[in-house]
Coordinates of C-alpha atoms in Angstrom, one line a residue:
M1 CA 0.0 0.0 0.0
E2 CA 1.1 3.6 -0.7
A3 CA 3.4 4.9 2.1
A4 CA 1.9 8.4 1.9
S5 CA -1.6 7.2 2.8
L6 CA -0.4 4.5 5.3
P7 CA -2.4 5.5 8.4
A8 CA -5.8 5.6 6.6
A9 CA -5.0 2.5 4.6
L10 CA -4.1 0.5 7.8
E11 CA -7.5 1.5 9.2
L12 CA -9.3 0.2 6.1
A13 CA -7.4 -3.1 6.1
A14 CA -7.3 -3.6 9.9
S15 CA -10.5 -5.7 10.1
G16 CA -8.4 -8.9 9.9
G17 CA -7.0 -8.2 13.3
A18 CA -3.4 -7.3 12.3
G19 CA -1.9 -3.9 12.4
L20 CA 0.9 -1.7 13.7
S21 CA 1.4 -0.1 17.1
P22 CA 1.4 3.7 17.3
E23 CA 5.1 3.6 17.8
K24 CA 5.7 1.6 14.6
R25 CA 3.3 3.9 12.7
G26 CA 5.2 6.9 13.9
A27 CA 8.6 5.4 13.0
L28 CA 7.4 4.5 9.5
G29 CA 5.9 7.9 9.0
A30 CA 9.4 9.4 9.6
S31 CA 11.6 6.8 8.0
L32 CA 9.8 6.1 4.7
P33 CA 10.1 9.6 3.2
L34 CA 13.8 9.5 4.0
L35 CA 14.0 6.1 2.4
Q36 CA 12.4 7.3 -0.8
R37 CA 14.7 10.3 -0.9
D38 CA 17.9 8.4 -0.2
Y39 CA 17.3 5.6 -2.7
R40 CA 15.6 8.0 -5.2
F41 CA 12.5 5.8 -5.6
E42 CA 9.5 7.3 -7.5
R43 CA 7.1 5.6 -5.1
V44 CA 7.5 3.6 -1.9
W45 CA 5.0 0.9 -0.9
F46 CA 4.7 -0.5 2.6
W47 CA 4.4 -4.2 1.9
G48 CA 3.7 -5.6 5.4
C49 CA 5.3 -7.7 8.1
I50 CA 6.6 -11.2 8.4
Q51 CA 6.6 -12.4 12.0
G52 CA 9.5 -14.6 13.1
V53 CA 10.1 -16.5 16.3
R54 CA 12.6 -13.9 17.7
G55 CA 11.6 -10.8 15.8
A56 CA 9.6 -9.3 12.9
Y57 CA 10.6 -8.2 9.4
Y58 CA 9.0 -5.0 8.2
I59 CA 9.0 -4.8 4.4
T60 CA 8.9 -2.0 1.9
E61 CA 9.1 -2.0 -1.9
G62 CA 10.6 0.8 -4.0
L63 CA 9.3 1.5 -7.5
G64 CA 10.6 3.3 -10.5
P65 CA 8.8 4.8 -13.5
D66 CA 7.8 1.4 -14.9
R67 CA 5.5 -0.1 -12.2
A68 CA 5.9 -3.6 -13.6
A69 CA 9.7 -3.6 -13.5
P70 CA 11.4 -5.6 -10.8
R71 CA 11.0 -3.8 -7.4
S72 CA 13.7 -3.0 -4.9
R73 CA 12.8 -4.6 -1.6
L74 CA 14.0 -3.5 1.8
Y75 CA 13.5 -4.8 5.3
S76 CA 13.8 -3.4 8.8
L77 CA 13.7 -4.9 12.3
N78 CA 12.6 -1.6 14.0
C79 CA 10.9 0.4 11.2
V80 CA 13.8 3.0 11.4
E81 CA 16.9 1.4 9.9
W82 CA 16.4 -0.3 6.4
S83 CA 18.5 -2.8 4.6
L84 CA 18.3 -3.6 0.9
L85 CA 17.5 -7.2 0.1
P86 CA 19.4 -9.0 -2.7
P87 CA 17.6 -9.4 -6.1
V88 CA 15.5 -12.6 -6.2
T89 CA 16.4 -15.5 -8.5
E90 CA 14.4 -18.6 -9.5
K91 CA 16.9 -20.7 -7.6
M92 CA 16.2 -18.8 -4.4
V93 CA 12.5 -19.2 -4.9
A94 CA 12.8 -23.0 -5.5
Q95 CA 15.0 -23.3 -2.4
A96 CA 12.6 -21.3 -0.2
E97 CA 9.6 -23.5 -1.3
Q98 CA 11.4 -26.5 0.2
L99 CA 11.9 -24.8 3.6
K100 CA 9.2 -25.4 6.2
G101 CA 8.4 -23.7 9.5
R102 CA 8.6 -20.2 10.9
F103 CA 11.2 -17.6 10.2
E104 CA 13.7 -17.1 13.0
G105 CA 13.8 -13.3 12.8
D106 CA 17.5 -13.2 12.3
P107 CA 18.7 -12.2 8.8
S108 CA 22.0 -14.1 9.2
F109 CA 20.4 -17.4 10.4
E110 CA 21.3 -20.2 8.1
Y111 CA 19.1 -23.2 7.0
A112 CA 20.5 -26.5 5.8
Y113 CA 19.1 -27.6 2.4
P114 CA 16.2 -29.9 3.1
E115 CA 16.7 -32.2 0.1
I116 CA 20.1 -33.0 -1.5
N117 CA 21.9 -36.2 -2.3
A118 CA 25.4 -37.2 -1.2
Q119 CA 26.9 -36.5 -4.7
D120 CA 25.6 -32.9 -4.9
A121 CA 26.6 -32.2 -1.3
E122 CA 30.2 -33.5 -2.0
R123 CA 30.4 -31.5 -5.2
E124 CA 29.3 -28.3 -3.5
F125 CA 31.7 -28.9 -0.6
E126 CA 34.6 -29.4 -3.0
G127 CA 33.7 -26.3 -4.9
G128 CA 34.0 -24.3 -1.7
K129 CA 30.2 -23.6 -1.5
E130 CA 28.5 -23.8 1.9
H131 CA 25.5 -26.1 1.8
V132 CA 23.1 -23.5 3.5
I133 CA 20.6 -20.8 2.6
K134 CA 20.5 -17.6 4.7
E135 CA 17.2 -16.3 6.1
E136 CA 17.8 -13.1 4.1
A137 CA 17.5 -15.1 0.9
R138 CA 14.5 -17.0 2.1
L139 CA 12.8 -13.7 3.1
V140 CA 13.1 -12.1 -0.4
A141 CA 12.1 -15.3 -2.0
T142 CA 9.0 -15.6 0.2
I143 CA 8.0 -11.9 -0.6
E144 CA 8.4 -12.8 -4.3
Q145 CA 6.1 -15.9 -3.9
I146 CA 3.4 -13.8 -2.2
D147 CA 3.6 -11.0 -4.7
R148 CA 3.2 -13.5 -7.6
A149 CA 0.4 -15.4 -6.0
V150 CA -1.7 -12.8 -4.3
G151 CA -0.4 -9.3 -5.1
I152 CA -3.4 -7.8 -6.8
I153 CA -4.7 -4.5 -8.2
P154 CA -8.2 -3.4 -9.4
R155 CA -8.9 -3.5 -13.2
G156 CA -8.0 -0.2 -14.8
A157 CA -5.7 1.0 -12.1
F158 CA -2.7 0.6 -14.4
V159 CA -2.3 1.0 -18.1
K160 CA 0.3 -0.5 -20.5
T161 CA 1.8 2.0 -22.9
P162 CA 2.6 1.3 -26.6
L163 CA 6.2 1.1 -25.6
G164 CA 5.5 -1.7 -23.1
S165 CA 5.9 0.1 -19.8
V166 CA 3.2 0.0 -17.1
Q167 CA 2.1 3.2 -15.5
E168 CA -0.6 4.3 -13.1
N169 CA -3.9 5.2 -14.9
R170 CA -4.6 8.9 -14.1
N171 CA -8.2 8.4 -15.3
F172 CA -8.9 5.6 -12.9
E173 CA -11.7 6.7 -10.5
G174 CA -12.3 3.3 -8.8
L175 CA -14.6 0.4 -9.5
S176 CA -18.4 0.6 -9.1
L177 CA -19.8 -1.3 -6.1
T178 CA -21.2 -3.9 -8.4
E179 CA -17.9 -4.5 -10.2
A180 CA -15.9 -4.3 -7.0
K181 CA -17.6 -7.5 -5.6
K182 CA -16.5 -9.6 -8.6
L183 CA -13.2 -11.5 -8.8
T184 CA -13.0 -10.7 -12.5
S185 CA -12.5 -7.0 -11.5
Y186 CA -9.1 -7.7 -10.0
F187 CA -5.8 -8.7 -11.6
H188 CA -2.5 -10.3 -10.4
F189 CA 0.1 -7.6 -10.6
T190 CA 2.8 -9.9 -12.1
E191 CA 3.7 -11.5 -15.4
P192 CA 0.5 -13.0 -16.9
V193 CA 0.2 -16.8 -17.5
N194 CA -3.4 -17.6 -18.3
L195 CA -3.7 -14.6 -20.7
K196 CA -1.1 -16.1 -23.0
N197 CA -3.2 -19.2 -23.3
K198 CA -6.4 -17.5 -24.4
T199 CA -7.6 -17.8 -28.0
L200 CA -7.9 -14.8 -30.4
L201 CA -11.7 -14.9 -30.0
E202 CA -11.4 -14.6 -26.2
K203 CA -8.9 -11.7 -26.5
A204 CA -11.2 -9.9 -29.0
D205 CA -13.2 -8.3 -26.1
L206 CA -10.2 -7.3 -24.1
D207 CA -8.7 -3.9 -24.0
P208 CA -4.9 -4.4 -24.5
S209 CA -4.1 -1.2 -22.5
T210 CA -5.9 -2.4 -19.3
D211 CA -6.5 -6.1 -19.7
F212 CA -2.9 -7.2 -19.9
L213 CA -2.8 -9.2 -16.7
D214 CA -4.5 -12.4 -15.3
S215 CA -7.7 -12.0 -13.4
L216 CA -8.5 -13.8 -10.1
E217 CA -11.5 -15.7 -11.5
H218 CA -9.3 -18.8 -12.5
D219 CA -7.1 -18.9 -9.4
I220 CA -6.4 -22.4 -8.2
P221 CA -7.8 -23.8 -6.0
Q222 CA -11.2 -22.3 -6.6
G223 CA -12.4 -20.5 -3.5
S224 CA -9.0 -19.3 -2.4
W225 CA -10.3 -15.7 -2.0
A226 CA -12.9 -14.4 0.5
V227 CA -14.7 -11.2 -0.6
Q228 CA -16.5 -9.1 2.0
L229 CA -18.2 -5.7 2.3
E230 CA -17.1 -3.8 5.4
K231 CA -17.5 -0.4 7.0
G232 CA -21.2 -0.4 6.3
G233 CA -20.7 -1.6 2.7
T234 CA -18.4 1.2 1.8
V235 CA -15.2 -0.9 1.6
V236 CA -14.6 -4.1 -0.4
V237 CA -12.1 -6.4 1.3
L238 CA -10.4 -9.5 -0.3
R239 CA -8.5 -11.9 1.9
S240 CA -6.3 -14.7 0.6
L241 CA -6.9 -18.1 2.1
L242 CA -3.8 -19.4 0.4
W243 CA -1.4 -17.0 2.0
L244 CA -3.2 -16.2 5.3
G245 CA -2.5 -12.6 6.4
L246 CA -2.8 -11.0 2.9
T247 CA -5.6 -8.4 2.9
F248 CA -6.6 -6.2 -0.1
Y249 CA -9.0 -3.3 0.2
H250 CA -10.7 -1.0 -2.2
V251 CA -13.1 1.9 -1.6
P252 CA -15.5 1.8 -4.6
M253 CA -15.7 5.0 -6.8
T254 CA -12.4 6.2 -5.3
K255 CA -8.7 5.7 -6.0
Q256 CA -8.2 4.1 -2.6
Y257 CA -6.9 0.6 -2.9
G258 CA -3.9 -1.5 -1.7
Y259 CA -2.8 -4.7 -0.1
I260 CA -0.8 -5.6 3.0
Y261 CA 0.5 -8.7 4.5
F262 CA 0.7 -9.6 8.2
G263 CA 1.7 -13.2 8.7
T264 CA 4.3 -15.8 9.3
G265 CA 5.4 -16.2 5.7
E266 CA 4.0 -19.7 5.5
K267 CA 1.7 -21.0 2.7
N268 CA -1.5 -22.6 3.6
L269 CA -0.9 -26.0 2.1
D270 CA -4.0 -27.5 3.7
L271 CA -6.3 -25.1 1.7
P272 CA -7.5 -27.8 -0.9
F273 CA -8.7 -30.0 2.0
M274 CA -10.5 -27.1 3.7
L275 CA -12.6 -26.0 0.8

């Protein structure tokens, strides 16, 4: 969610029970503008918090002119001092998917690889590589997983220019209340997968400037999103049942929307059996 409107946004997304203390809100209000200035980000989003056993990671994302470009991710243990996370790779994501259990809350903590055979272990040992993955790498890989799976935006909030870059739509004035209650009105803000598999006939009714992402209607498993009206029907809230702790909010007919994550960074693998 947008750092500039963080206090109001937290109130709209706080119905799930998670939030920030007044001290943490004050610290973020002072440190995020400095963070944006020092790193020369065009925008800063407060992504959320991953709770570890011994501490919590507070996450922000820095964006440039192209909103779809890879984001810079930073974490803090106290909402004041921020450290830049390394760029995520597919190898890091694959390794993080194999790790189970809670985060420790210590960026330097090292996990042993859960699955490896004796030959690979010996080869890496001879090559001088340690057979471990640091929690810092697991952290950025988990953020990437959550962004890919449940990082969403309303339809029309962003447009794709003829040159291929993605920018905020200045003409976006929010979804109507009727449209805001439909999963088809929300898109995954990541590289599309299902869109590429659609036929030319299916793409004929799509606007290439706004319908360039995958909608939530075909998410697997079916029923992984809970849609609710709150604040007297003035706010539409979507909660992910796959990544428990992810909350998206949108105030219909306004530009107010965003998502935030407060959780342990663990995927709900039991969801198919719960539906």
